[in-house]
Tab-separated table of C-alpha atoms in Angstrom:
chain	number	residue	atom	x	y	z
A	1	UNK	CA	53.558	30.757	-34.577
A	2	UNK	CA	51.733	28.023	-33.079
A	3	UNK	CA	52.458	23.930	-32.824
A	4	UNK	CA	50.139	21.674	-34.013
A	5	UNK	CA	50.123	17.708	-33.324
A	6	UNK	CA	47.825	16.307	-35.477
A	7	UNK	CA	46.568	12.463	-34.571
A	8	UNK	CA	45.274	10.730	-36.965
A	9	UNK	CA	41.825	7.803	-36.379
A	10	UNK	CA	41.404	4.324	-36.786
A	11	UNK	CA	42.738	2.698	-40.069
A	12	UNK	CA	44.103	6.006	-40.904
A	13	UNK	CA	47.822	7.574	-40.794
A	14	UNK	CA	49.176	10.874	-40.852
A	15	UNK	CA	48.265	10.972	-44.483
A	16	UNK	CA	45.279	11.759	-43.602
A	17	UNK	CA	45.678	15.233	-42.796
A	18	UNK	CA	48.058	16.708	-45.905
A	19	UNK	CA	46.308	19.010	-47.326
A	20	UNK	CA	44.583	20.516	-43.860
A	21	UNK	CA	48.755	20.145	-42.842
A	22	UNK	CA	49.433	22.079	-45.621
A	23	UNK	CA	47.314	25.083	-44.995
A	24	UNK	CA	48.289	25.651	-41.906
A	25	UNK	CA	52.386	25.671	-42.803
A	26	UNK	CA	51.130	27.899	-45.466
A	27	UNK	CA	49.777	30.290	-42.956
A	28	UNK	CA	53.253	29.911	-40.855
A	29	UNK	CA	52.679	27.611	-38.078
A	30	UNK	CA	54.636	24.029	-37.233
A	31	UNK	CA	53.018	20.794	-37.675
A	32	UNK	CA	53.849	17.276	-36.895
A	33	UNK	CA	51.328	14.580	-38.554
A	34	UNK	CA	52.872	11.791	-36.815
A	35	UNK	CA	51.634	8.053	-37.963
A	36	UNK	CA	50.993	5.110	-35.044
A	37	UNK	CA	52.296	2.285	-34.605
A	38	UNK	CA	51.240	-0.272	-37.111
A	39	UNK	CA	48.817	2.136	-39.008
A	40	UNK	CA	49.930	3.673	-42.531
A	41	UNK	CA	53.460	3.964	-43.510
A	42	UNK	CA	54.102	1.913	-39.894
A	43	UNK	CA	51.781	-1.188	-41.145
A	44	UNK	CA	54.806	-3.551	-41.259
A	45	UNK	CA	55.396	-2.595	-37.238
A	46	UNK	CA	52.154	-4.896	-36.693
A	47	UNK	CA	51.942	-6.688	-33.718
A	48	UNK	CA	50.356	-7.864	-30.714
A	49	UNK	CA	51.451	-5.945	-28.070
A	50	UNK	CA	49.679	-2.382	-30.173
A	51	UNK	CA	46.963	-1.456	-27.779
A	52	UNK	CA	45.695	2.023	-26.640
A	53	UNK	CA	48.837	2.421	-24.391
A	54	UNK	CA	51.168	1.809	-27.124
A	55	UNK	CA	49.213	4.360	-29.118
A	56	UNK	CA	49.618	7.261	-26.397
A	57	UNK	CA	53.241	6.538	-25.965
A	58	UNK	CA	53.614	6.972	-29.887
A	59	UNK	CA	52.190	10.314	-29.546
A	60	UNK	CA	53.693	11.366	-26.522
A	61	UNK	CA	57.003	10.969	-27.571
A	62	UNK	CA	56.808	12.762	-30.437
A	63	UNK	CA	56.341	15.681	-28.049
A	64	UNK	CA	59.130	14.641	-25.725
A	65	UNK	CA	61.589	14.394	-28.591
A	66	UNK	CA	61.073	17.189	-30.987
A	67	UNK	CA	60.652	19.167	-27.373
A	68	UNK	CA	57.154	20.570	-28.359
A	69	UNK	CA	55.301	22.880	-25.632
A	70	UNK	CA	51.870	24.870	-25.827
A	71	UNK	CA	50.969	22.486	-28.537
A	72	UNK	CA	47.304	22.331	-30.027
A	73	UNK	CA	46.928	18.520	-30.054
A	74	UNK	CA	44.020	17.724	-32.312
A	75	UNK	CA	42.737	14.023	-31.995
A	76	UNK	CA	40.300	12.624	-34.505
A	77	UNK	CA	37.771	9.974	-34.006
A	78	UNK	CA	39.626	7.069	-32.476
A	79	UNK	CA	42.661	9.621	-31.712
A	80	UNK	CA	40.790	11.764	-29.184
A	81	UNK	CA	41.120	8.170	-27.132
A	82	UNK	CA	44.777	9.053	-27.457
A	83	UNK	CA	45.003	12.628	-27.166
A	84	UNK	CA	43.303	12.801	-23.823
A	85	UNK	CA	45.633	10.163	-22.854
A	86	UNK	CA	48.714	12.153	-23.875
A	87	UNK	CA	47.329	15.512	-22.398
A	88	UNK	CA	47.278	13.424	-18.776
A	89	UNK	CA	50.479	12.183	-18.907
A	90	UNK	CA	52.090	15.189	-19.983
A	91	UNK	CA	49.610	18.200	-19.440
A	92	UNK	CA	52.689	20.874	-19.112
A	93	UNK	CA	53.139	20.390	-22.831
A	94	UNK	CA	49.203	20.770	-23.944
A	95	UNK	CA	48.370	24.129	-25.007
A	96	UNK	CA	44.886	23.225	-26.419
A	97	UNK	CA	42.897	20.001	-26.816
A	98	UNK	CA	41.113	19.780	-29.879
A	99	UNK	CA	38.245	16.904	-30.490
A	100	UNK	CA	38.036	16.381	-34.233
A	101	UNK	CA	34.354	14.394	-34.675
A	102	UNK	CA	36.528	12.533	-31.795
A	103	UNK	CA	35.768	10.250	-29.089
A	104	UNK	CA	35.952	12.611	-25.065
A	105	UNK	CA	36.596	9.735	-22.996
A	106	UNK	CA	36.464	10.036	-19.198
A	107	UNK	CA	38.974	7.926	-17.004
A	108	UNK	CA	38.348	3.880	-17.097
A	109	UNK	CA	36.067	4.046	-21.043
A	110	UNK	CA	37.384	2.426	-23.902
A	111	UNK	CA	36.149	3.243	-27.353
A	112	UNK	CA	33.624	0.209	-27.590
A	113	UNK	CA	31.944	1.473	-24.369
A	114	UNK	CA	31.627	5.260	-26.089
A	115	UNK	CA	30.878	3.659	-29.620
A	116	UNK	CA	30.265	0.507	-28.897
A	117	UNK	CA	27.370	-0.041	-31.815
A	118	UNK	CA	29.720	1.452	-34.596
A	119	UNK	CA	32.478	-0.374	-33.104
A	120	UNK	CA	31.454	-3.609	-32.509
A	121	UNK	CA	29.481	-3.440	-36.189
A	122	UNK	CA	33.208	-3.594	-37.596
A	123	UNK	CA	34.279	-6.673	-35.672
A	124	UNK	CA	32.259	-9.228	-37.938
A	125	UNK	CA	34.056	-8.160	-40.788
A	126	UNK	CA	37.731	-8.564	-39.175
A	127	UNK	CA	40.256	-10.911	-38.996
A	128	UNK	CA	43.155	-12.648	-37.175
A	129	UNK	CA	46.768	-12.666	-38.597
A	130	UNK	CA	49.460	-13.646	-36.750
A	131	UNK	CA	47.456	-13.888	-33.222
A	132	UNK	CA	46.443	-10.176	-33.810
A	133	UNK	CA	42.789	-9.330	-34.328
A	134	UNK	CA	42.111	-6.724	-36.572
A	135	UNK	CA	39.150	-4.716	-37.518
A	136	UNK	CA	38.766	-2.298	-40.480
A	137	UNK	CA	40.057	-3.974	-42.781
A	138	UNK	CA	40.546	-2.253	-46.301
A	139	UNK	CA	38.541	-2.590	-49.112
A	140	UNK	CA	37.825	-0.959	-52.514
A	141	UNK	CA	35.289	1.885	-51.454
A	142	UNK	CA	36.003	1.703	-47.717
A	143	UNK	CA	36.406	5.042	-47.755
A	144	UNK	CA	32.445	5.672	-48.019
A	145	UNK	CA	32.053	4.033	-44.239
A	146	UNK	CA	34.203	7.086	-43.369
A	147	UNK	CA	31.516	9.665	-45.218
A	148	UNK	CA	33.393	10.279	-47.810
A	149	UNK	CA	31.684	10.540	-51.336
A	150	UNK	CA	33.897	11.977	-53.875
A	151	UNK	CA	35.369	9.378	-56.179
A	152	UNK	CA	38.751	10.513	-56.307
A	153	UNK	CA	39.318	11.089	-52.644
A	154	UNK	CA	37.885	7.926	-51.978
A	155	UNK	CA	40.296	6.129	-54.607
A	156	UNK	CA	43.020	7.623	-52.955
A	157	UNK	CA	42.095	6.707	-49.375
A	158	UNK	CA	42.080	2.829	-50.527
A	159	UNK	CA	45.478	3.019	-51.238
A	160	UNK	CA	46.425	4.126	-47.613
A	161	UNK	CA	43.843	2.923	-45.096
A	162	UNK	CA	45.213	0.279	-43.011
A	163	UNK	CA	43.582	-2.646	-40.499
A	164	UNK	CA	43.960	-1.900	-37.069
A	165	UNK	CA	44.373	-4.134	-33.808
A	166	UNK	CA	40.563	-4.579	-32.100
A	167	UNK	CA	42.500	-4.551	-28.501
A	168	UNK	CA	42.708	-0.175	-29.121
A	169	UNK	CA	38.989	0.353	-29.081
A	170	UNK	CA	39.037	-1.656	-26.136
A	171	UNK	CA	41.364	-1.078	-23.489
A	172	UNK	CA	40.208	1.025	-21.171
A	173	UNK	CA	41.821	4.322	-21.098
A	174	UNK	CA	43.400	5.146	-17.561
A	175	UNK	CA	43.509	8.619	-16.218
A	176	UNK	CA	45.955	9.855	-13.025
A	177	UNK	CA	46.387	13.447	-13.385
A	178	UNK	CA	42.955	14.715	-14.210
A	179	UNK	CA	43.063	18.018	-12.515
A	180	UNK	CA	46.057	19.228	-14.710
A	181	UNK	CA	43.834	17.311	-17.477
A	182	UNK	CA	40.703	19.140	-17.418
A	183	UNK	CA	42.218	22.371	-16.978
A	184	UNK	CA	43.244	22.607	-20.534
A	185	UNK	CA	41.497	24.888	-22.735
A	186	UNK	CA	39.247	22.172	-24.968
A	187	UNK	CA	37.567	22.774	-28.502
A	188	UNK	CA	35.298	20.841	-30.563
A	189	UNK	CA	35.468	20.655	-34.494
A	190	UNK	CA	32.536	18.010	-35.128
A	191	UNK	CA	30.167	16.872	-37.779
A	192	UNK	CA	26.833	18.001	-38.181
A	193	UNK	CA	25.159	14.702	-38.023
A	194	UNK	CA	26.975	13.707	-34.721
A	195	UNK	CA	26.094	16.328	-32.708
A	196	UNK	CA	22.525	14.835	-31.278
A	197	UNK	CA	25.017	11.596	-30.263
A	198	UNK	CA	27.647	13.847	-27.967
A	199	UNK	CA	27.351	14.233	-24.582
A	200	UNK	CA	24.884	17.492	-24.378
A	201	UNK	CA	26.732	19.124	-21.527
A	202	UNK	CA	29.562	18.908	-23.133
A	203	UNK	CA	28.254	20.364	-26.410
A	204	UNK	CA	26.137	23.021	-24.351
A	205	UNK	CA	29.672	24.189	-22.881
A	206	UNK	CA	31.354	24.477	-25.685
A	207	UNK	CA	28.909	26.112	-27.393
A	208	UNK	CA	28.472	28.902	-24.583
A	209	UNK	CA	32.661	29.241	-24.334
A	210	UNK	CA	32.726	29.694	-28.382
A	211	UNK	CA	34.523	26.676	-28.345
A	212	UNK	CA	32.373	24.537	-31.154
A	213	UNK	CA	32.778	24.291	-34.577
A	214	UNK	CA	29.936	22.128	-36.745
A	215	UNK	CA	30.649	21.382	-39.910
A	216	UNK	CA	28.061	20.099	-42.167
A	217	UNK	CA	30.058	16.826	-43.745
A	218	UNK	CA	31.052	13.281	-43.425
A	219	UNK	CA	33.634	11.367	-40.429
A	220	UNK	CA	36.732	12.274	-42.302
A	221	UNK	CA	36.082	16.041	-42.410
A	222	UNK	CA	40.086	16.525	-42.689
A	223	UNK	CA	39.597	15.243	-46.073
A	224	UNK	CA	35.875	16.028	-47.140
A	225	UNK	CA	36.330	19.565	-45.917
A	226	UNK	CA	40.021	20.616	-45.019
A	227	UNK	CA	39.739	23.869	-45.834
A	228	UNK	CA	36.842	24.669	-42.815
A	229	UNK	CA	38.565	21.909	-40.694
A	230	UNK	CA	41.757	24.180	-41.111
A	231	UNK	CA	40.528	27.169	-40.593
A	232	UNK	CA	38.578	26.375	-37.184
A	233	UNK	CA	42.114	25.494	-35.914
A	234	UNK	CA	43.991	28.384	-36.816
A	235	UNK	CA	41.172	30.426	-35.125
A	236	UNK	CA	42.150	28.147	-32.067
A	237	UNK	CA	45.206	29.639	-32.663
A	238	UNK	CA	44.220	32.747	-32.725
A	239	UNK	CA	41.330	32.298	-29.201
């Protein structure tokens, strides 16, 4: 049986991955789908000391306390920012690293310096409450900026997107145990269309190490395609 931590992207929550959570219990394995701090179900914990830091510390004590070890920890978009930064801090728990269409930081980038045109496109359209910035902001059909095109899925994501605090995409992420880091095994589950924008070493490694998984869909593949997206992890599993 294998351990999956599943962390979510911007806006998002752990709803996001239900039915992708749901095959792989079906198949036998644990899962934890944990939400961040002010995102989905955790909205009302808004505030302004959320930042990138907060975030990791979310993650990483989900780990600590349900005393998970060998654990695939699959980060999507925004949430490979975090994963990396839990698999540095606590590397002796990280099985796998899984990038999910996510952002591979290195130590001292911030999301706005690794998608800083797709980023900084959101920030016209945000707002300040309560001394907070936030970008993202939901809106009927927001689920289409996420590449998402069937009706009903996107109806249902507009009930459960959330905005999220602009000071995540762009603190810096800090790094002090890199060699531990990089040592654990990493896979790639990304979208077609994003493949010419990744980092072609990276890509070329994966590829060679059967490590790469493209599938041919929009951002929020865990929705658009959860069936593929689940069973490239449970071959992860399996590697």
């Amino acid at each position: 049986m294998a351990t999956y931590v599943l962390v979510h992207g911007g806006g998002h929550g752990g709803w996001c991955y239900r039915q992708v959570a749901r095959i792989l219990r079906a198949a036998g394995h644990e899962v934890h789908a944990p939400t961040m701090t002010g995102l989905g179900e955790r909205s009302h914990l808004m505030g302004a000391r959320i930042d990138l830091d907060l975030h990791i510390q979310d993650i990483g004590a989900v780990l600590h306390y349900e005393d998970l070890r060998e654990v695939i920890l699959v980060g999507h978009s925004y949430g490979g920012m975090v994963v990396t930064g839990v698999a540095d801090r606590m590397a002796e728990r990280v099985g796998r690293l899984v990038y999910l269409d996510a952002a591979t930081p290195r130590d001292g980038q911030s999301l706005r310096d690794i998608a800083g045109p797709i980023i900084e496109s959101a920030r016209p359209f945000g707002e300040v409450v309560d001394g907070v910035e936030l970008v993202l902001l939901p809106a009927p059909g927001a689920g289409a900026f996420y590449g998402v095109t069937d009706p009903d899925v996107v109806a249902w994501m507009d009930e459960r997107l959330t905005a999220h605090p602009w000071k995540c995409f762009e603190q810096p992420l800090k790094l002090g145990n890199e060699d531990a880091l990089w040592a654990i095994p990493q896979y790639h589950v990304v979208c077609t269309s994003t493949l010419t924008t990744r980092d072609p070493r990276l890509i070329a490694e994966a590829r060679a190490a059967g490590r790469l998984w493209d599938i041919d869909t929009g951002h929020d593949l865990m929705l658009t395609e959860p069936r593929a997206v689940a069973d490239a992890l449970l071959e992860i599993a399996a590697s």
